[in-house]
């Protein structure tokens, strides 16, 4: 690659970064501004809106609710989906085509339609889950399934599963020991990618949270929706705080992944 082409590519990347970060920067400036209405530039800066936000117990509760639900869905997926993916890849590879169809269902059915059906099923009867965080954990589990299955299954195909299992069996390991001690450590990158994608997607989910639970177990997105008629500065501070929380959690997960390597 010539020097001119290298400079061109760097310029394109820099332009894309500016385009992507410019709305976020404008939101940050508005969140820090004292007033910004009739003038081109804001009239003074202050941290009042951020201080008010992080002192609001309702916001802290909503943030905690969102994190708990997302972590619960992640834990459920690790306990249930990973063993199923291993069994399909090792014992029943012909089921991969069936799974490729099933993982498309969460995207094929609109969330509003799914929410109406879930409301009719779980609003009363022997299993009443509407208005509780449990129904969100189960819904988020189904939303995570395509990300988890595709990322981990691609990772399994890349590590040559059968050769690793045969080598472990020759060394005297059982199938369970080989899966836990040989295969699972090699799936770390695939699992990390799937979990980061799932977390960033789920923490911003609004339709299921609003229709199935609403204010009875207020999540971060529902809180943002409820604050829409308040101060624009406060809402901007909320958006920036939401972005920073997701960014810090992503960086923490990446750092933990590098330390394990």
Coordinates of N, CA and C in Angstrom, one line a residue:
X1 N 0.9 -1.2 0.0 CA 0.0 0.0 0.0 C 0.9 1.3 0.0
X2 N 0.6 2.1 -0.9 CA 1.4 3.3 -1.1 C 1.1 4.3 0.1
X3 N 2.0 5.3 0.2 CA 1.8 6.3 1.2 C 0.5 7.1 1.0
X4 N 0.2 7.4 -0.3 CA -1.0 8.2 -0.6 C -2.3 7.4 -0.2
X5 N -2.3 6.1 -0.5 CA -3.4 5.2 -0.1 C -3.6 5.1 1.4
X6 N -2.4 5.0 2.1 CA -2.5 4.9 3.5 C -3.1 6.2 4.1
X7 N -2.7 7.3 3.6 CA -3.2 8.6 4.1 C -4.7 8.7 3.8
X8 N -5.1 8.2 2.6 CA -6.5 8.2 2.2 C -7.4 7.4 3.2
X9 N -6.9 6.2 3.5 CA -7.6 5.3 4.4 C -7.7 5.9 5.8
X10 N -6.6 6.5 6.2 CA -6.6 7.2 7.6 C -7.6 8.3 7.6
X11 N -7.6 9.1 6.5 CA -8.6 10.2 6.4 C -10.0 9.8 6.5
X12 N -10.3 8.7 5.8 CA -11.7 8.1 5.8 C -12.1 7.7 7.1
X13 N -11.2 7.0 7.8 CA -11.4 6.5 9.2 C -11.7 7.7 10.1
X14 N -10.8 8.7 10.0 CA -11.0 9.9 10.9 C -12.3 10.6 10.6
X15 N -12.7 10.7 9.3 CA -14.0 11.3 9.0 C -15.1 10.5 9.6
X16 N -15.1 9.2 9.5 CA -16.1 8.4 10.0 C -16.2 8.5 11.6
X17 N -15.1 8.6 12.2 CA -15.1 8.8 13.7 C -15.7 10.1 14.0
X18 N -15.4 11.2 13.3 CA -16.0 12.5 13.5 C -17.5 12.5 13.4
X19 N -17.9 11.8 12.3 CA -19.4 11.7 12.0 C -20.1 11.0 13.1
X20 N -19.5 9.9 13.6 CA -20.1 9.1 14.6 C -20.1 9.8 16.0
X21 N -19.0 10.5 16.3 CA -18.8 11.1 17.6 C -19.4 12.5 17.8
X22 N -19.7 13.1 16.6 CA -20.2 14.5 16.7 C -21.6 14.6 17.4
X23 N -22.5 13.7 17.2 CA -23.8 13.8 17.9 C -23.6 13.6 19.4
X24 N -22.7 12.6 19.8 CA -22.4 12.4 21.2 C -21.7 13.6 21.8
X25 N -20.8 14.2 21.1 CA -20.2 15.4 21.7 C -21.1 16.5 21.9
X26 N -22.1 16.7 20.9 CA -23.1 17.7 21.1 C -24.0 17.5 22.3
X27 N -24.3 16.2 22.5 CA -25.1 15.8 23.6 C -24.4 16.1 24.9
X28 N -23.1 15.8 24.9 CA -22.3 16.1 26.1 C -22.2 17.6 26.4
X29 N -22.0 18.4 25.4 CA -21.9 19.8 25.6 C -23.3 20.4 26.1
X30 N -24.4 19.8 25.6 CA -25.7 20.3 26.1 C -25.9 19.8 27.5
X31 N -25.5 18.7 27.9 CA -25.6 18.2 29.2 C -24.8 19.0 30.2
X32 N -23.7 19.6 29.8 CA -22.9 20.4 30.7 C -23.2 21.9 30.7
X33 N -24.0 22.3 29.7 CA -24.3 23.7 29.6 C -25.3 24.2 30.6
X34 N -25.2 25.4 31.0 CA -26.1 26.1 31.9 C -27.4 26.4 31.2
X35 N -27.3 27.1 30.1 CA -28.5 27.3 29.2 C -27.9 27.4 27.8
X36 N -28.7 26.9 26.8 CA -28.3 26.9 25.4 C -29.6 26.9 24.6
X37 N -30.0 28.1 24.2 CA -31.2 28.2 23.5 C -31.1 29.2 22.3
X38 N -31.0 30.4 22.7 CA -31.1 31.5 21.7 C -29.8 31.8 21.1
X39 N -28.7 31.3 21.6 CA -27.3 31.6 21.1 C -26.7 30.4 20.5
X40 N -25.7 30.7 19.7 CA -25.0 29.6 19.0 C -24.2 28.7 20.0
X41 N -23.5 29.4 20.9 CA -22.7 28.7 21.9 C -23.5 28.7 23.2
X42 N -23.2 27.7 24.1 CA -23.9 27.6 25.4 C -23.4 28.7 26.3
X43 N -24.3 29.2 27.2 CA -23.9 30.2 28.1 C -23.5 29.6 29.5
X44 N -22.2 29.2 29.5 CA -21.7 28.7 30.8 C -21.8 27.2 30.8
X45 N -21.0 26.6 31.7 CA -21.0 25.1 31.9 C -21.1 24.8 33.4
X46 N -21.7 23.7 33.7 CA -21.8 23.2 35.1 C -22.1 21.7 35.1
X47 N -21.9 21.1 36.3 CA -22.1 19.7 36.4 C -23.4 19.4 37.2
X48 N -24.3 20.4 37.2 CA -25.5 20.3 38.0 C -26.4 19.1 37.5
X49 N -26.5 19.0 36.2 CA -27.4 18.0 35.7 C -26.9 16.5 36.0
X50 N -25.6 16.4 35.9 CA -25.0 15.1 36.2 C -25.2 14.8 37.7
X51 N -25.0 15.8 38.5 CA -25.1 15.6 40.0 C -26.5 15.3 40.3
X52 N -27.5 16.0 39.7 CA -28.9 15.7 40.0 C -29.2 14.2 39.5
X53 N -28.7 13.8 38.4 CA -29.0 12.5 37.9 C -28.4 11.4 38.8
X54 N -27.2 11.5 39.2 CA -26.6 10.5 40.0 C -27.0 10.5 41.5
X55 N -27.7 11.6 41.9 CA -28.3 11.6 43.2 C -29.7 11.1 43.2
X56 N -30.2 10.9 42.1 CA -31.6 10.4 41.9 C -31.7 8.9 42.3
X57 N -32.3 8.5 43.4 CA -32.4 7.1 43.7 C -33.2 6.3 42.7
X58 N -34.1 7.0 42.0 CA -34.9 6.3 40.9 C -34.0 5.9 39.8
X59 N -33.1 6.8 39.4 CA -32.1 6.4 38.3 C -31.2 5.3 38.7
X60 N -30.7 5.4 40.0 CA -29.8 4.3 40.4 C -30.5 3.0 40.5
X61 N -31.8 3.0 40.9 CA -32.5 1.7 40.9 C -32.8 1.2 39.5
X62 N -33.1 2.1 38.6 CA -33.3 1.7 37.2 C -32.0 1.1 36.6
X63 N -30.9 1.7 36.9 CA -29.6 1.2 36.4 C -29.3 -0.2 37.0
X64 N -29.6 -0.3 38.3 CA -29.4 -1.6 38.9 C -30.3 -2.7 38.4
X65 N -31.5 -2.3 38.1 CA -32.5 -3.3 37.5 C -32.0 -3.8 36.1
X66 N -31.6 -2.8 35.3 CA -31.1 -3.2 34.0 C -29.9 -4.1 34.0
X67 N -28.9 -3.8 34.9 CA -27.8 -4.6 35.0 C -28.1 -6.0 35.5
X68 N -29.0 -6.1 36.5 CA -29.4 -7.4 37.1 C -30.1 -8.3 36.0
X69 N -31.0 -7.7 35.3 CA -31.7 -8.4 34.2 C -30.7 -8.9 33.1
X70 N -29.9 -8.0 32.7 CA -28.9 -8.4 31.6 C -28.0 -9.5 32.1
X71 N -27.4 -9.4 33.3 CA -26.5 -10.4 33.9 C -27.3 -11.7 34.1
X72 N -28.5 -11.6 34.6 CA -29.3 -12.8 34.7 C -29.5 -13.6 33.4
X73 N -29.8 -12.8 32.4 CA -30.0 -13.4 31.1 C -28.7 -14.0 30.5
X74 N -27.6 -13.3 30.8 CA -26.3 -13.8 30.4 C -25.9 -15.1 31.1
X75 N -26.2 -15.2 32.4 CA -25.9 -16.4 33.2 C -26.8 -17.5 32.7
X76 N -28.1 -17.3 32.5 CA -28.9 -18.3 32.0 C -28.5 -18.9 30.6
X77 N -28.0 -18.0 29.8 CA -27.5 -18.4 28.5 C -26.3 -19.3 28.6
X78 N -25.4 -18.9 29.5 CA -24.2 -19.7 29.7 C -24.5 -21.1 30.2
X79 N -25.4 -21.2 31.1 CA -25.8 -22.5 31.8 C -26.6 -23.4 30.8
X80 N -27.4 -22.8 29.9 CA -28.2 -23.6 29.1 C -27.8 -23.7 27.6
X81 N -27.3 -22.6 27.1 CA -27.0 -22.6 25.6 C -25.7 -23.3 25.3
X82 N -24.7 -23.0 26.1 CA -23.4 -23.6 25.8 C -23.4 -25.1 25.8
X83 N -24.0 -25.8 26.8 CA -24.0 -27.3 26.7 C -24.8 -27.8 25.4
X84 N -25.9 -27.1 25.1 CA -26.7 -27.5 23.9 C -25.9 -27.3 22.6
X85 N -25.1 -26.2 22.5 CA -24.3 -26.0 21.4 C -23.2 -27.1 21.2
X86 N -22.6 -27.4 22.3 CA -21.6 -28.5 22.3 C -22.2 -29.8 21.9
X87 N -23.4 -30.2 22.4 CA -24.0 -31.5 22.1 C -24.4 -31.5 20.6
X88 N -24.9 -30.4 20.1 CA -25.3 -30.4 18.7 C -24.1 -30.5 17.8
X89 N -23.0 -29.7 18.1 CA -21.8 -29.7 17.3 C -21.1 -31.1 17.3
X90 N -21.1 -31.8 18.5 CA -20.3 -33.0 18.6 C -21.1 -34.2 18.3
X91 N -22.4 -34.3 18.7 CA -23.2 -35.5 18.5 C -24.2 -35.4 17.4
X92 N -24.8 -34.2 17.2 CA -25.9 -34.1 16.2 C -25.6 -32.9 15.3
X93 N -24.6 -32.9 14.5 CA -24.3 -31.8 13.6 C -25.3 -31.5 12.6
X94 N -26.2 -32.5 12.3 CA -27.3 -32.3 11.3 C -28.3 -31.3 11.9
X95 N -28.3 -31.1 13.2 CA -29.3 -30.2 13.8 C -28.9 -28.7 13.6
X96 N -27.7 -28.5 13.1 CA -27.3 -27.1 12.9 C -28.2 -26.3 12.0
X97 N -28.7 -27.0 10.9 CA -29.6 -26.3 10.0 C -30.9 -25.9 10.7
X98 N -31.4 -26.8 11.6 CA -32.6 -26.5 12.3 C -32.4 -25.4 13.3
X99 N -31.3 -25.3 13.9 CA -31.0 -24.2 14.9 C -30.8 -22.9 14.1
X100 N -30.3 -22.9 12.9 CA -30.2 -21.7 12.1 C -31.5 -21.1 11.8
X101 N -32.6 -21.9 11.7 CA -33.9 -21.4 11.5 C -34.5 -20.9 12.8
X102 N -34.3 -21.7 13.9 CA -34.9 -21.3 15.2 C -34.3 -20.0 15.7
X103 N -33.0 -19.7 15.5 CA -32.4 -18.5 16.0 C -32.9 -17.3 15.3
X104 N -33.5 -17.4 14.1 CA -34.1 -16.3 13.4 C -35.5 -15.9 13.9
X105 N -36.1 -16.7 14.7 CA -37.5 -16.4 15.1 C -37.6 -15.2 16.0
X106 N -36.6 -14.9 16.9 CA -36.7 -13.7 17.7 C -36.7 -12.4 16.8
X107 N -36.1 -12.5 15.6 CA -36.1 -11.3 14.8 C -37.2 -11.3 13.8
X108 N -37.8 -12.5 13.5 CA -38.9 -12.6 12.6 C -40.2 -12.2 13.2
X109 N -40.4 -12.4 14.5 CA -41.6 -12.0 15.2 C -41.4 -10.6 15.8
X110 N -42.1 -9.6 15.5 CA -42.0 -8.2 16.1 C -42.1 -8.3 17.6
X111 N -41.3 -7.5 18.3 CA -41.5 -7.5 19.8 C -42.9 -7.1 20.3
X112 N -43.6 -6.2 19.6 CA -44.9 -5.9 20.0 C -45.8 -7.1 20.0
X113 N -45.7 -7.9 18.9 CA -46.6 -9.1 18.7 C -46.2 -10.1 19.8
X114 N -44.9 -10.3 20.1 CA -44.5 -11.2 21.1 C -45.0 -10.8 22.5
X115 N -44.9 -9.5 22.7 CA -45.4 -8.9 24.0 C -46.9 -9.2 24.3
X116 N -47.7 -9.0 23.2 CA -49.1 -9.2 23.4 C -49.4 -10.7 23.7
X117 N -48.7 -11.6 23.0 CA -48.9 -13.0 23.3 C -48.4 -13.3 24.7
X118 N -47.3 -12.8 25.2 CA -46.8 -13.1 26.5 C -47.7 -12.5 27.6
X119 N -48.3 -11.3 27.3 CA -49.2 -10.7 28.3 C -50.5 -11.6 28.5
X120 N -50.9 -12.2 27.4 CA -52.1 -13.1 27.5 C -51.8 -14.4 28.2
X121 N -50.5 -14.9 28.0 CA -50.1 -16.1 28.6 C -49.8 -16.0 30.1
X122 N -49.1 -14.9 30.5 CA -48.6 -14.9 31.9 C -49.2 -13.8 32.7
X123 N -50.3 -13.2 32.3 CA -50.9 -12.2 33.2 C -51.7 -12.8 34.3
X124 N -52.2 -14.0 34.2 CA -52.9 -14.7 35.2 C -52.7 -16.2 35.0
X125 N -53.4 -17.0 35.8 CA -53.2 -18.4 35.7 C -52.2 -18.9 36.7
X126 N -51.7 -20.1 36.4 CA -50.8 -20.8 37.4 C -49.4 -20.1 37.5
X127 N -49.0 -19.5 36.4 CA -47.7 -18.9 36.3 C -47.8 -17.4 35.9
X128 N -47.9 -16.5 36.9 CA -48.1 -15.1 36.7 C -46.7 -14.4 36.7
X129 N -46.2 -14.1 35.6 CA -44.9 -13.5 35.5 C -44.9 -12.0 35.0
X130 N -46.0 -11.5 34.5 CA -46.1 -10.2 34.0 C -45.9 -9.2 35.1
X131 N -45.0 -8.2 34.9 CA -44.7 -7.2 35.9 C -43.6 -7.6 36.8
X132 N -42.9 -8.8 36.6 CA -41.8 -9.2 37.4 C -40.6 -9.3 36.5
X133 N -39.4 -9.2 37.1 CA -38.1 -9.2 36.3 C -37.9 -10.6 35.6
X134 N -38.6 -11.6 36.1 CA -38.3 -13.0 35.6 C -38.8 -13.1 34.1
X135 N -39.9 -12.4 33.8 CA -40.3 -12.5 32.4 C -39.3 -11.8 31.5
X136 N -38.7 -10.7 32.0 CA -37.7 -10.0 31.1 C -36.5 -10.9 31.0
X137 N -36.0 -11.6 32.0 CA -34.9 -12.5 31.9 C -35.1 -13.5 30.8
X138 N -36.3 -14.1 30.9 CA -36.6 -15.2 29.9 C -36.7 -14.6 28.5
X139 N -37.3 -13.4 28.3 CA -37.4 -12.8 27.0 C -36.0 -12.4 26.5
X140 N -35.2 -11.9 27.4 CA -33.9 -11.5 26.9 C -33.0 -12.7 26.6
X141 N -33.3 -13.8 27.3 CA -32.6 -15.0 26.9 C -32.9 -15.4 25.5
X142 N -34.1 -15.3 25.0 CA -34.4 -15.7 23.6 C -33.8 -14.7 22.7
X143 N -33.7 -13.4 23.1 CA -33.1 -12.4 22.2 C -31.6 -12.6 22.1
X144 N -31.0 -13.2 23.1 CA -29.6 -13.4 23.1 C -29.2 -14.7 22.3
X145 N -30.1 -15.6 22.2 CA -29.8 -16.9 21.6 C -29.2 -16.8 20.2
X146 N -29.6 -15.9 19.3 CA -28.9 -15.8 18.0 C -27.5 -15.4 18.1
X147 N -27.2 -14.4 19.0 CA -25.8 -13.9 19.2 C -24.9 -15.0 19.8
X148 N -25.4 -15.7 20.8 CA -24.7 -16.7 21.5 C -24.4 -17.9 20.6
X149 N -25.5 -18.4 19.9 CA -25.3 -19.6 19.1 C -24.4 -19.4 18.0
X150 N -24.6 -18.3 17.2 CA -23.7 -18.0 16.0 C -22.3 -17.8 16.4
X151 N -22.0 -17.0 17.4 CA -20.6 -16.7 17.8 C -19.9 -18.0 18.3
X152 N -20.6 -18.7 19.2 CA -19.9 -19.9 19.8 C -19.8 -21.0 18.7
X153 N -20.8 -21.2 17.9 CA -20.8 -22.2 16.9 C -19.7 -22.0 15.9
X154 N -19.5 -20.7 15.5 CA -18.4 -20.4 14.6 C -17.0 -20.6 15.3
X155 N -16.9 -20.4 16.6 CA -15.7 -20.6 17.3 C -15.4 -22.1 17.4
X156 N -16.5 -22.9 17.6 CA -16.3 -24.4 17.6 C -15.8 -24.9 16.3
X157 N -16.3 -24.4 15.2 CA -15.9 -24.8 13.9 C -14.4 -24.4 13.6
X158 N -14.0 -23.4 14.2 CA -12.6 -22.9 14.0 C -11.6 -23.7 14.8
X159 N -11.9 -24.3 15.9 CA -11.0 -25.0 16.7 C -10.9 -26.5 16.4
X160 N -11.6 -27.0 15.4 CA -11.6 -28.4 15.1 C -12.0 -29.3 16.3
X161 N -13.3 -29.2 16.6 CA -13.8 -29.9 17.8 C -13.5 -31.3 17.9
X162 N -13.7 -32.1 16.8 CA -13.6 -33.5 16.9 C -12.1 -34.0 17.2
X163 N -11.2 -33.3 16.5 CA -9.8 -33.6 16.8 C -9.4 -33.4 18.2
X164 N -9.8 -32.3 18.8 CA -9.5 -32.0 20.2 C -10.1 -33.0 21.1
X165 N -11.4 -33.4 20.8 CA -12.0 -34.4 21.7 C -11.4 -35.7 21.6
X166 N -11.0 -36.1 20.4 CA -10.3 -37.4 20.2 C -9.0 -37.4 20.9
X167 N -8.2 -36.3 20.8 CA -6.9 -36.2 21.5 C -7.1 -36.3 23.0
X168 N -8.2 -35.7 23.6 CA -8.4 -35.7 25.0 C -8.8 -37.1 25.4
X169 N -9.6 -37.8 24.6 CA -10.0 -39.2 24.9 C -8.8 -40.1 24.9
X170 N -7.9 -39.9 24.0 CA -6.7 -40.8 24.0 C -5.8 -40.6 25.2
X171 N -5.9 -39.4 25.8 CA -5.1 -39.1 27.0 C -5.9 -39.5 28.3
X172 N -7.0 -40.1 28.1 CA -7.8 -40.7 29.3 C -8.8 -39.8 29.8
X173 N -9.1 -38.7 29.2 CA -10.2 -37.8 29.7 C -11.6 -38.3 29.3
X174 N -12.5 -38.1 30.1 CA -13.9 -38.4 29.7 C -14.4 -37.2 28.8
X175 N -15.6 -37.5 28.3 CA -16.2 -36.4 27.4 C -16.5 -35.2 28.2
X176 N -17.0 -35.3 29.4 CA -17.3 -34.1 30.2 C -16.0 -33.4 30.6
X177 N -15.0 -34.1 31.0 CA -13.7 -33.5 31.3 C -13.1 -32.8 30.1
X178 N -13.2 -33.4 28.9 CA -12.6 -32.8 27.7 C -13.4 -31.5 27.4
X179 N -14.7 -31.6 27.6 CA -15.5 -30.4 27.2 C -15.2 -29.2 28.2
X180 N -15.0 -29.5 29.5 CA -14.8 -28.5 30.4 C -13.4 -27.9 30.4
X181 N -12.4 -28.9 30.3 CA -11.0 -28.5 30.4 C -10.3 -28.2 29.1
X182 N -10.8 -28.7 28.0 CA -10.2 -28.5 26.7 C -11.0 -27.6 25.8
X183 N -12.2 -27.9 25.6 CA -13.1 -27.1 24.7 C -13.5 -25.8 25.2
X184 N -14.0 -25.7 26.4 CA -14.5 -24.5 27.0 C -13.4 -23.4 27.0
X185 N -12.2 -23.6 27.4 CA -11.2 -22.5 27.4 C -10.9 -22.0 26.0
X186 N -11.1 -22.9 25.0 CA -10.9 -22.4 23.6 C -12.0 -21.6 23.0
X187 N -13.1 -21.6 23.8 CA -14.3 -20.9 23.4 C -14.4 -19.5 24.0
X188 N -13.3 -19.1 24.8 CA -13.4 -17.9 25.5 C -13.6 -16.7 24.6
X189 N -12.9 -16.6 23.5 CA -13.1 -15.4 22.7 C -14.5 -15.3 22.1
X190 N -15.0 -16.5 21.6 CA -16.4 -16.5 21.1 C -17.4 -16.1 22.1
X191 N -17.3 -16.7 23.3 CA -18.2 -16.3 24.4 C -18.1 -14.9 24.7
X192 N -16.9 -14.3 24.8 CA -16.8 -12.9 25.1 C -17.4 -12.0 24.1
X193 N -17.2 -12.3 22.8 CA -17.8 -11.5 21.8 C -19.3 -11.6 21.8
X194 N -19.9 -12.8 22.0 CA -21.3 -13.0 22.1 C -21.9 -12.3 23.3
X195 N -21.2 -12.3 24.4 CA -21.8 -11.7 25.6 C -21.7 -10.1 25.5
X196 N -20.7 -9.6 24.9 CA -20.6 -8.1 24.7 C -21.7 -7.7 23.8
X197 N -21.9 -8.4 22.7 CA -22.9 -8.0 21.7 C -24.3 -8.1 22.4
X198 N -24.5 -9.2 23.1 CA -25.8 -9.4 23.8 C -26.1 -8.3 24.8
X199 N -25.0 -8.0 25.6 CA -25.2 -7.0 26.7 C -25.5 -5.6 26.1
X200 N -24.8 -5.2 25.1 CA -25.0 -3.9 24.5 C -26.4 -3.8 23.8
X201 N -26.9 -4.9 23.3 CA -28.2 -5.0 22.7 C -29.3 -5.0 23.8
X202 N -29.1 -5.8 24.8 CA -30.2 -5.9 25.8 C -30.3 -4.7 26.7
X203 N -29.3 -4.1 27.1 CA -29.4 -2.9 28.0 C -30.1 -1.8 27.3
X204 N -30.2 -1.8 26.0 CA -30.9 -0.7 25.3 C -32.3 -1.2 24.9
X205 N -32.7 -2.4 25.2 CA -34.0 -2.9 24.8 C -35.1 -2.1 25.6
X206 N -36.2 -1.8 24.8 CA -37.2 -1.0 25.4 C -38.6 -1.6 25.3
X207 N -39.0 -2.2 24.2 CA -40.3 -2.7 24.0 C -40.8 -3.7 25.0
X208 N -40.0 -4.8 25.2 CA -40.4 -5.8 26.2 C -40.4 -5.2 27.6
X209 N -39.4 -4.4 27.9 CA -39.4 -3.8 29.3 C -40.6 -2.9 29.5
X210 N -41.0 -2.1 28.6 CA -42.1 -1.2 28.8 C -43.4 -1.9 28.8
X211 N -43.6 -2.9 27.9 CA -45.0 -3.5 27.8 C -45.2 -4.6 28.8
X212 N -44.1 -5.4 29.2 CA -44.3 -6.5 30.1 C -44.1 -6.1 31.5
X213 N -43.3 -5.1 31.8 CA -43.0 -4.8 33.2 C -43.3 -3.3 33.5
X214 N -42.9 -2.4 32.6 CA -43.2 -1.0 32.8 C -42.6 -0.4 34.1
X215 N -43.4 0.4 34.8 CA -42.9 1.0 36.0 C -42.8 0.1 37.2
X216 N -43.4 -1.1 37.1 CA -43.3 -2.0 38.3 C -41.9 -2.5 38.5
X217 N -41.1 -2.6 37.5 CA -39.7 -2.9 37.7 C -38.9 -2.1 36.6
X218 N -38.8 -0.8 36.9 CA -38.3 0.2 36.0 C -36.9 -0.1 35.6
X219 N -36.6 -0.2 34.3 CA -35.3 -0.4 33.8 C -34.8 1.0 33.2
X220 N -33.6 1.0 32.8 CA -32.9 2.2 32.4 C -33.6 2.9 31.2
X221 N -34.0 2.1 30.2 CA -34.7 2.6 29.0 C -36.1 3.1 29.4
X222 N -36.8 2.4 30.3 CA -38.1 2.9 30.7 C -38.0 4.2 31.5
X223 N -37.0 4.3 32.3 CA -36.7 5.5 33.0 C -36.4 6.7 32.1
X224 N -35.6 6.4 31.0 CA -35.4 7.4 30.0 C -36.7 7.9 29.3
X225 N -37.5 6.9 29.1 CA -38.8 7.2 28.4 C -39.7 8.1 29.3
X226 N -39.7 7.7 30.6 CA -40.5 8.5 31.6 C -40.0 9.9 31.8
X227 N -38.7 10.1 31.6 CA -38.1 11.4 31.8 C -38.1 12.3 30.5
X228 N -38.8 11.8 29.5 CA -38.7 12.5 28.2 C -39.3 13.9 28.2
X229 N -40.3 14.2 29.1 CA -40.9 15.5 29.2 C -40.2 16.4 30.2
X230 N -39.1 16.0 30.8 CA -38.4 16.8 31.7 C -37.4 17.7 31.0
X231 N -36.4 18.1 31.7 CA -35.4 19.0 31.2 C -34.5 18.3 30.1
X232 N -34.3 19.0 29.0 CA -33.4 18.4 28.0 C -32.0 18.3 28.5
X233 N -31.5 19.1 29.4 CA -30.2 19.0 29.9 C -30.1 17.7 30.8
X234 N -31.1 17.5 31.5 CA -31.1 16.3 32.4 C -31.2 15.0 31.5
X235 N -32.0 15.0 30.5 CA -32.1 13.9 29.6 C -30.7 13.6 28.8
X236 N -30.1 14.7 28.5 CA -28.8 14.6 27.8 C -27.8 14.0 28.8
X237 N -27.8 14.4 30.0 CA -26.9 13.8 31.0 C -27.2 12.4 31.2
X238 N -28.4 12.0 31.1 CA -28.8 10.6 31.2 C -28.3 9.8 30.1
X239 N -28.4 10.3 28.9 CA -27.9 9.6 27.7 C -26.4 9.4 27.8
X240 N -25.6 10.5 28.2 CA -24.2 10.4 28.3 C -23.8 9.4 29.4
X241 N -24.5 9.4 30.5 CA -24.2 8.5 31.6 C -24.4 7.0 31.1
X242 N -25.5 6.8 30.4 CA -25.8 5.5 29.8 C -24.7 5.0 28.9
X243 N -24.2 5.9 28.0 CA -23.1 5.6 27.1 C -21.9 5.2 27.9
X244 N -21.5 6.0 28.9 CA -20.3 5.8 29.7 C -20.4 4.5 30.4
X245 N -21.5 4.2 31.0 CA -21.7 2.9 31.8 C -21.4 1.7 30.8
X246 N -22.0 1.7 29.7 CA -21.9 0.6 28.7 C -20.4 0.6 28.2
X247 N -19.8 1.7 28.0 CA -18.4 1.7 27.6 C -17.5 1.2 28.6
X248 N -17.7 1.6 29.9 CA -16.8 1.1 31.0 C -17.0 -0.4 31.2
X249 N -18.2 -0.9 31.1 CA -18.4 -2.3 31.2 C -17.8 -3.1 30.1
X250 N -17.8 -2.6 28.9 CA -17.2 -3.2 27.7 C -15.7 -3.2 27.9
X251 N -15.1 -2.1 28.3 CA -13.6 -2.1 28.5 C -13.2 -3.0 29.6
X252 N -14.0 -3.1 30.7 CA -13.7 -4.0 31.8 C -13.8 -5.5 31.3
X253 N -14.7 -5.8 30.5 CA -14.8 -7.2 30.0 C -13.6 -7.5 29.1
X254 N -13.3 -6.6 28.2 CA -12.1 -6.8 27.4 C -10.8 -6.9 28.2
X255 N -10.7 -6.1 29.3 CA -9.5 -6.2 30.1 C -9.4 -7.6 30.8
X256 N -10.6 -8.0 31.3 CA -10.6 -9.3 32.0 C -10.2 -10.5 31.0
X257 N -10.7 -10.3 29.7 CA -10.4 -11.3 28.7 C -8.9 -11.4 28.4
X258 N -8.3 -10.2 28.3 CA -6.9 -10.2 28.0 C -6.1 -10.7 29.2
X259 N -6.5 -10.5 30.4 CA -5.8 -11.0 31.6 C -5.8 -12.6 31.6
X260 N -7.0 -13.1 31.2 CA -7.1 -14.6 31.2 C -6.2 -15.2 30.1
X261 N -6.0 -14.5 29.0 CA -5.2 -15.0 28.0 C -3.7 -14.9 28.4

